[in-house]
Amino acid sequence: ALLVKEKKGVVTLTLNRPEVMNSLNFPLLHALRDQIESLRFKPNIRVVIITAAGEKAFCAGADLKERATLAPDQVREFIFTIRNLFTSIEQLNKAVIAAINGIALGGGTEMALASDIRIASLNATMGLTETRLAIIPGAGGTQRLPRLVGRGKAKELIFTGQRIGAREALNIGLVNKICEPKDLLAETQKMAEMICEAGPIAIEQAKYAINNGLETDIHTGLGIESNAYWVCIPTEDRL
């Protein structure tokens, strides 16, 4: 369900269920969780790329065929598992790039939101469509989307459940960059290589300062930044 490729400090995780639009079931969630947690303790890995097999979909969200077989308590377990997985992606001490190669709905968009940088192919479609299924985004979408695109736009997208294309996603700041489908992996790799040129502890501390500082007032955020800077000073890279 998950393909893993490592090259020159970059690990590419490829969701490999193209026959079901790379939708998320328990085995895929568990495979992703195990990989993310193992990468946390590999200092030679600098960047993680998350993408998907096939040309049609990045991830269509939860596997609704599996969901139909689950008892309510199992649904709660699924939501708990996916929410914790995406939080671990967000808090991973590496840069994470989502290469969105097609349809990304529900949990697919939420996985992209948990990544640090999002690059989308021009055929990508994104959206938090859960309210159309009489549920709400449950893997961080109600929290991460407004922090990225603003409260009003996030409410519009979530309340209507509408899907947007790559160009609109770029215009509202949902993705960092768009490109032709054939160029997606090359563009993502190029970004990863630029990050690999930077100091690894600096990247880790910058990510920590941004993620945690944004959740506070600016004075507390500046204190977080200072402490993160102090960690960089004695490093061999800086010296």
Short mmCIF file of C-alpha atoms in Angstrom, two decimals:
data_model
loop_
_atom_site.label_atom_id
_atom_site.label_comp_id
_atom_site.label_asym_id
_atom_site.label_seq_id
_atom_site.Cartn_x
_atom_site.Cartn_y
_atom_site.Cartn_z
CA ALA A 1 0.00 0.00 0.00
CA LEU A 2 3.00 2.32 0.53
CA LEU A 3 6.14 2.50 -1.59
CA VAL A 4 9.33 3.86 0.00
CA LYS A 5 12.29 5.18 -1.97
CA GLU A 6 15.40 6.81 -0.52
CA LYS A 7 17.94 8.82 -2.48
CA LYS A 8 20.56 11.32 -1.29
CA GLY A 9 18.84 12.27 1.95
CA VAL A 10 15.35 12.41 0.45
CA VAL A 11 12.70 9.78 1.14
CA THR A 12 9.71 9.56 -1.17
CA LEU A 13 6.58 7.93 0.26
CA THR A 14 4.15 6.93 -2.49
CA LEU A 15 0.57 6.00 -1.67
CA ASN A 16 0.04 2.91 -3.80
CA ARG A 17 -3.68 2.20 -4.09
CA PRO A 18 -4.41 3.80 -7.47
CA GLU A 19 -7.31 1.44 -8.13
CA VAL A 20 -9.23 3.18 -5.31
CA MET A 21 -7.80 6.68 -5.91
CA ASN A 22 -5.22 6.09 -3.16
CA SER A 23 -7.90 6.33 -0.50
CA LEU A 24 -6.87 5.82 3.10
CA ASN A 25 -7.71 2.57 4.88
CA PHE A 26 -6.30 1.21 8.13
CA PRO A 27 -3.36 -0.71 6.52
CA LEU A 28 -2.21 2.38 4.60
CA LEU A 29 -2.56 4.63 7.67
CA HIS A 30 -0.54 2.18 9.76
CA ALA A 31 2.16 1.90 7.06
CA LEU A 32 2.43 5.70 6.87
CA ARG A 33 2.53 6.02 10.65
CA ASP A 34 5.33 3.48 10.97
CA GLN A 35 7.40 5.18 8.27
CA ILE A 36 6.99 8.69 9.67
CA GLU A 37 7.94 7.57 13.17
CA SER A 38 11.00 5.69 11.91
CA LEU A 39 12.16 8.67 9.83
CA ARG A 40 12.10 10.89 12.91
CA PHE A 41 15.24 9.14 14.18
CA LYS A 42 17.22 9.00 10.92
CA PRO A 43 19.54 12.02 10.83
CA ASN A 44 20.70 11.21 7.29
CA ILE A 45 17.16 11.85 5.98
CA ARG A 46 16.61 15.53 5.35
CA VAL A 47 13.38 15.79 3.33
CA VAL A 48 10.26 13.64 3.01
CA ILE A 49 8.14 13.77 -0.15
CA ILE A 50 4.60 12.42 -0.03
CA THR A 51 2.99 11.60 -3.36
CA ALA A 52 0.82 8.91 -4.92
CA ALA A 53 0.75 6.31 -7.66
CA GLY A 54 -1.16 6.80 -10.89
CA GLU A 55 -2.06 9.94 -12.81
CA LYS A 56 -5.60 10.47 -11.52
CA ALA A 57 -5.51 10.94 -7.76
CA PHE A 58 -3.23 12.01 -4.95
CA CYS A 59 -5.68 10.79 -2.30
CA ALA A 60 -9.47 10.78 -2.34
CA GLY A 61 -9.67 10.71 1.46
CA ALA A 62 -10.98 7.90 3.60
CA ASP A 63 -11.79 4.56 1.97
CA LEU A 64 -15.59 4.75 2.16
CA LYS A 65 -15.99 1.07 1.27
CA GLU A 66 -13.98 0.19 4.36
CA ARG A 67 -15.86 2.85 6.35
CA ALA A 68 -19.20 1.21 5.50
CA THR A 69 -18.05 -1.96 7.28
CA LEU A 70 -16.90 -0.21 10.47
CA ALA A 71 -18.82 0.00 13.72
CA PRO A 72 -19.05 3.49 15.31
CA ASP A 73 -16.18 2.72 17.71
CA GLN A 74 -14.01 1.66 14.77
CA VAL A 75 -14.84 4.92 12.99
CA ARG A 76 -13.66 6.79 16.10
CA GLU A 77 -10.45 4.72 16.03
CA PHE A 78 -9.94 5.62 12.36
CA ILE A 79 -10.37 9.35 13.04
CA PHE A 80 -8.04 9.15 16.06
CA THR A 81 -5.42 7.32 13.96
CA ILE A 82 -5.54 9.66 10.97
CA ARG A 83 -5.54 12.81 13.12
CA ASN A 84 -2.51 11.64 15.09
CA LEU A 85 -0.73 10.60 11.89
CA PHE A 86 -1.17 14.01 10.28
CA THR A 87 -0.05 15.74 13.49
CA SER A 88 3.11 13.60 13.46
CA ILE A 89 3.71 14.65 9.83
CA GLU A 90 3.27 18.29 10.81
CA GLN A 91 5.66 17.90 13.76
CA LEU A 92 8.25 15.73 12.00
CA ASN A 93 11.76 17.12 12.42
CA LYS A 94 12.27 17.10 8.64
CA ALA A 95 10.85 19.19 5.83
CA VAL A 96 7.81 17.49 4.30
CA ILE A 97 6.68 18.26 0.74
CA ALA A 98 3.35 17.07 -0.63
CA ALA A 99 3.48 16.44 -4.40
CA ILE A 100 -0.21 16.54 -5.29
CA ASN A 101 -0.60 14.61 -8.52
CA GLY A 102 -4.37 14.76 -9.05
CA ILE A 103 -7.51 14.61 -6.96
CA ALA A 104 -7.00 15.39 -3.26
CA LEU A 105 -10.26 15.42 -1.33
CA GLY A 106 -11.08 15.23 2.35
CA GLY A 107 -8.21 13.44 4.06
CA GLY A 108 -6.10 13.93 0.93
CA THR A 109 -6.27 17.69 1.31
CA GLU A 110 -5.77 17.34 5.07
CA MET A 111 -2.58 15.34 4.50
CA ALA A 112 -1.33 18.10 2.21
CA LEU A 113 -2.23 20.70 4.86
CA ALA A 114 -0.12 18.83 7.42
CA SER A 115 2.89 19.00 5.08
CA ASP A 116 5.25 21.98 5.13
CA ILE A 117 5.16 22.74 1.40
CA ARG A 118 2.60 21.80 -1.25
CA ILE A 119 3.35 21.51 -4.96
CA ALA A 120 0.40 20.62 -7.19
CA SER A 121 0.12 19.46 -10.77
CA LEU A 122 -2.22 21.45 -12.99
CA ASN A 123 -4.69 18.56 -13.01
CA ALA A 124 -4.98 18.61 -9.21
CA THR A 125 -8.33 19.18 -7.54
CA MET A 126 -8.53 19.92 -3.82
CA GLY A 127 -11.30 20.30 -1.31
CA LEU A 128 -12.65 19.46 2.11
CA THR A 129 -15.89 17.83 1.01
CA GLU A 130 -16.91 16.18 4.29
CA THR A 131 -19.99 18.31 5.01
CA ARG A 132 -21.56 16.84 1.88
CA LEU A 133 -21.35 13.49 3.66
CA ALA A 134 -22.90 15.03 6.81
CA ILE A 135 -19.60 14.96 8.72
CA ILE A 136 -16.81 17.51 9.17
CA PRO A 137 -13.09 17.41 8.40
CA GLY A 138 -11.71 15.27 11.22
CA ALA A 139 -7.97 15.08 10.55
CA GLY A 140 -7.09 18.70 11.22
CA GLY A 141 -8.84 20.40 8.30
CA THR A 142 -10.95 22.77 10.39
CA GLN A 143 -7.79 23.99 12.12
CA ARG A 144 -5.06 23.95 9.48
CA LEU A 145 -7.04 25.34 6.54
CA PRO A 146 -8.04 28.66 8.22
CA ARG A 147 -4.49 29.10 9.47
CA LEU A 148 -3.28 28.80 5.88
CA VAL A 149 -5.92 30.62 3.79
CA GLY A 150 -7.80 32.67 6.39
CA ARG A 151 -10.99 32.14 8.37
CA GLY A 152 -13.50 33.39 5.78
CA LYS A 153 -12.15 31.40 2.84
CA ALA A 154 -11.81 28.27 4.97
CA LYS A 155 -15.44 28.55 6.08
CA GLU A 156 -16.55 29.00 2.49
CA LEU A 157 -14.66 25.91 1.32
CA ILE A 158 -15.74 23.73 4.25
CA PHE A 159 -19.38 24.87 4.41
CA THR A 160 -19.93 24.38 0.68
CA GLY A 161 -17.70 21.35 0.30
CA GLN A 162 -16.61 22.72 -3.06
CA ARG A 163 -13.65 21.48 -5.03
CA ILE A 164 -11.09 23.90 -6.44
CA GLY A 165 -8.48 23.51 -9.16
CA ALA A 166 -4.74 23.98 -8.93
CA ARG A 167 -4.73 27.61 -10.10
CA GLU A 168 -7.31 28.70 -7.53
CA ALA A 169 -5.46 26.73 -4.85
CA LEU A 170 -2.34 28.73 -5.74
CA ASN A 171 -4.24 32.03 -5.74
CA ILE A 172 -5.58 31.53 -2.21
CA GLY A 173 -2.28 30.24 -0.84
CA LEU A 174 -3.39 26.64 -0.39
CA VAL A 175 -0.43 25.43 -2.46
CA ASN A 176 3.03 26.93 -2.90
CA LYS A 177 3.55 26.12 -6.56
CA ILE A 178 1.86 24.51 -9.56
CA CYS A 179 3.34 22.81 -12.60
CA GLU A 180 2.59 20.50 -15.49
CA PRO A 181 1.83 16.93 -14.37
CA LYS A 182 4.91 15.57 -16.17
CA ASP A 183 7.13 18.00 -14.24
CA LEU A 184 5.70 17.45 -10.76
CA LEU A 185 8.23 15.00 -9.35
CA ALA A 186 11.15 16.86 -10.91
CA GLU A 187 9.98 20.18 -9.43
CA THR A 188 9.44 18.54 -6.05
CA GLN A 189 12.88 16.93 -6.18
CA LYS A 190 14.43 20.28 -7.09
CA MET A 191 12.81 21.86 -4.03
CA ALA A 192 14.02 18.99 -1.86
CA GLU A 193 17.58 19.41 -3.13
CA MET A 194 17.52 23.12 -2.28
CA ILE A 195 16.42 22.27 1.27
CA CYS A 196 19.20 19.67 1.52
CA GLU A 197 21.73 22.44 0.86
CA ALA A 198 20.70 24.11 4.13
CA GLY A 199 21.81 23.16 7.61
CA PRO A 200 19.76 20.19 8.91
CA ILE A 201 19.54 21.43 12.49
CA ALA A 202 18.65 24.90 11.18
CA ILE A 203 15.77 23.45 9.16
CA GLU A 204 14.56 21.48 12.16
CA GLN A 205 14.70 24.51 14.45
CA ALA A 206 13.14 26.88 11.89
CA LYS A 207 10.21 24.48 11.47
CA TYR A 208 9.85 24.22 15.23
CA ALA A 209 9.90 28.00 15.65
CA ILE A 210 7.37 28.64 12.88
CA ASN A 211 4.93 25.91 13.94
CA ASN A 212 4.98 26.77 17.61
CA GLY A 213 5.43 30.53 17.36
CA LEU A 214 2.34 30.95 15.18
CA GLU A 215 0.20 29.55 17.99
CA THR A 216 1.25 32.33 20.42
CA ASP A 217 1.48 36.11 20.63
CA ILE A 218 4.48 37.64 18.85
CA HIS A 219 6.48 38.23 22.06
CA THR A 220 6.25 34.56 23.03
CA GLY A 221 6.99 33.64 19.41
CA LEU A 222 10.14 35.74 19.45
CA GLY A 223 11.21 33.91 22.60
CA ILE A 224 10.67 30.58 20.84
CA GLU A 225 12.73 31.85 17.91
CA SER A 226 15.56 32.91 20.23
CA ASN A 227 15.69 29.53 21.92
CA ALA A 228 15.67 27.79 18.55
CA TYR A 229 18.53 30.03 17.38
CA TRP A 230 20.61 29.18 20.46
CA VAL A 231 20.40 25.49 19.47
CA CYS A 232 22.05 26.32 16.13
CA ILE A 233 25.00 28.32 17.52
CA PRO A 234 27.23 25.45 18.77
CA THR A 235 26.59 23.19 15.77
CA GLU A 236 29.45 22.02 13.57
CA ASP A 237 27.51 23.22 10.51
CA ARG A 238 27.43 26.82 11.73
CA LEU A 239 31.01 26.81 12.92
#
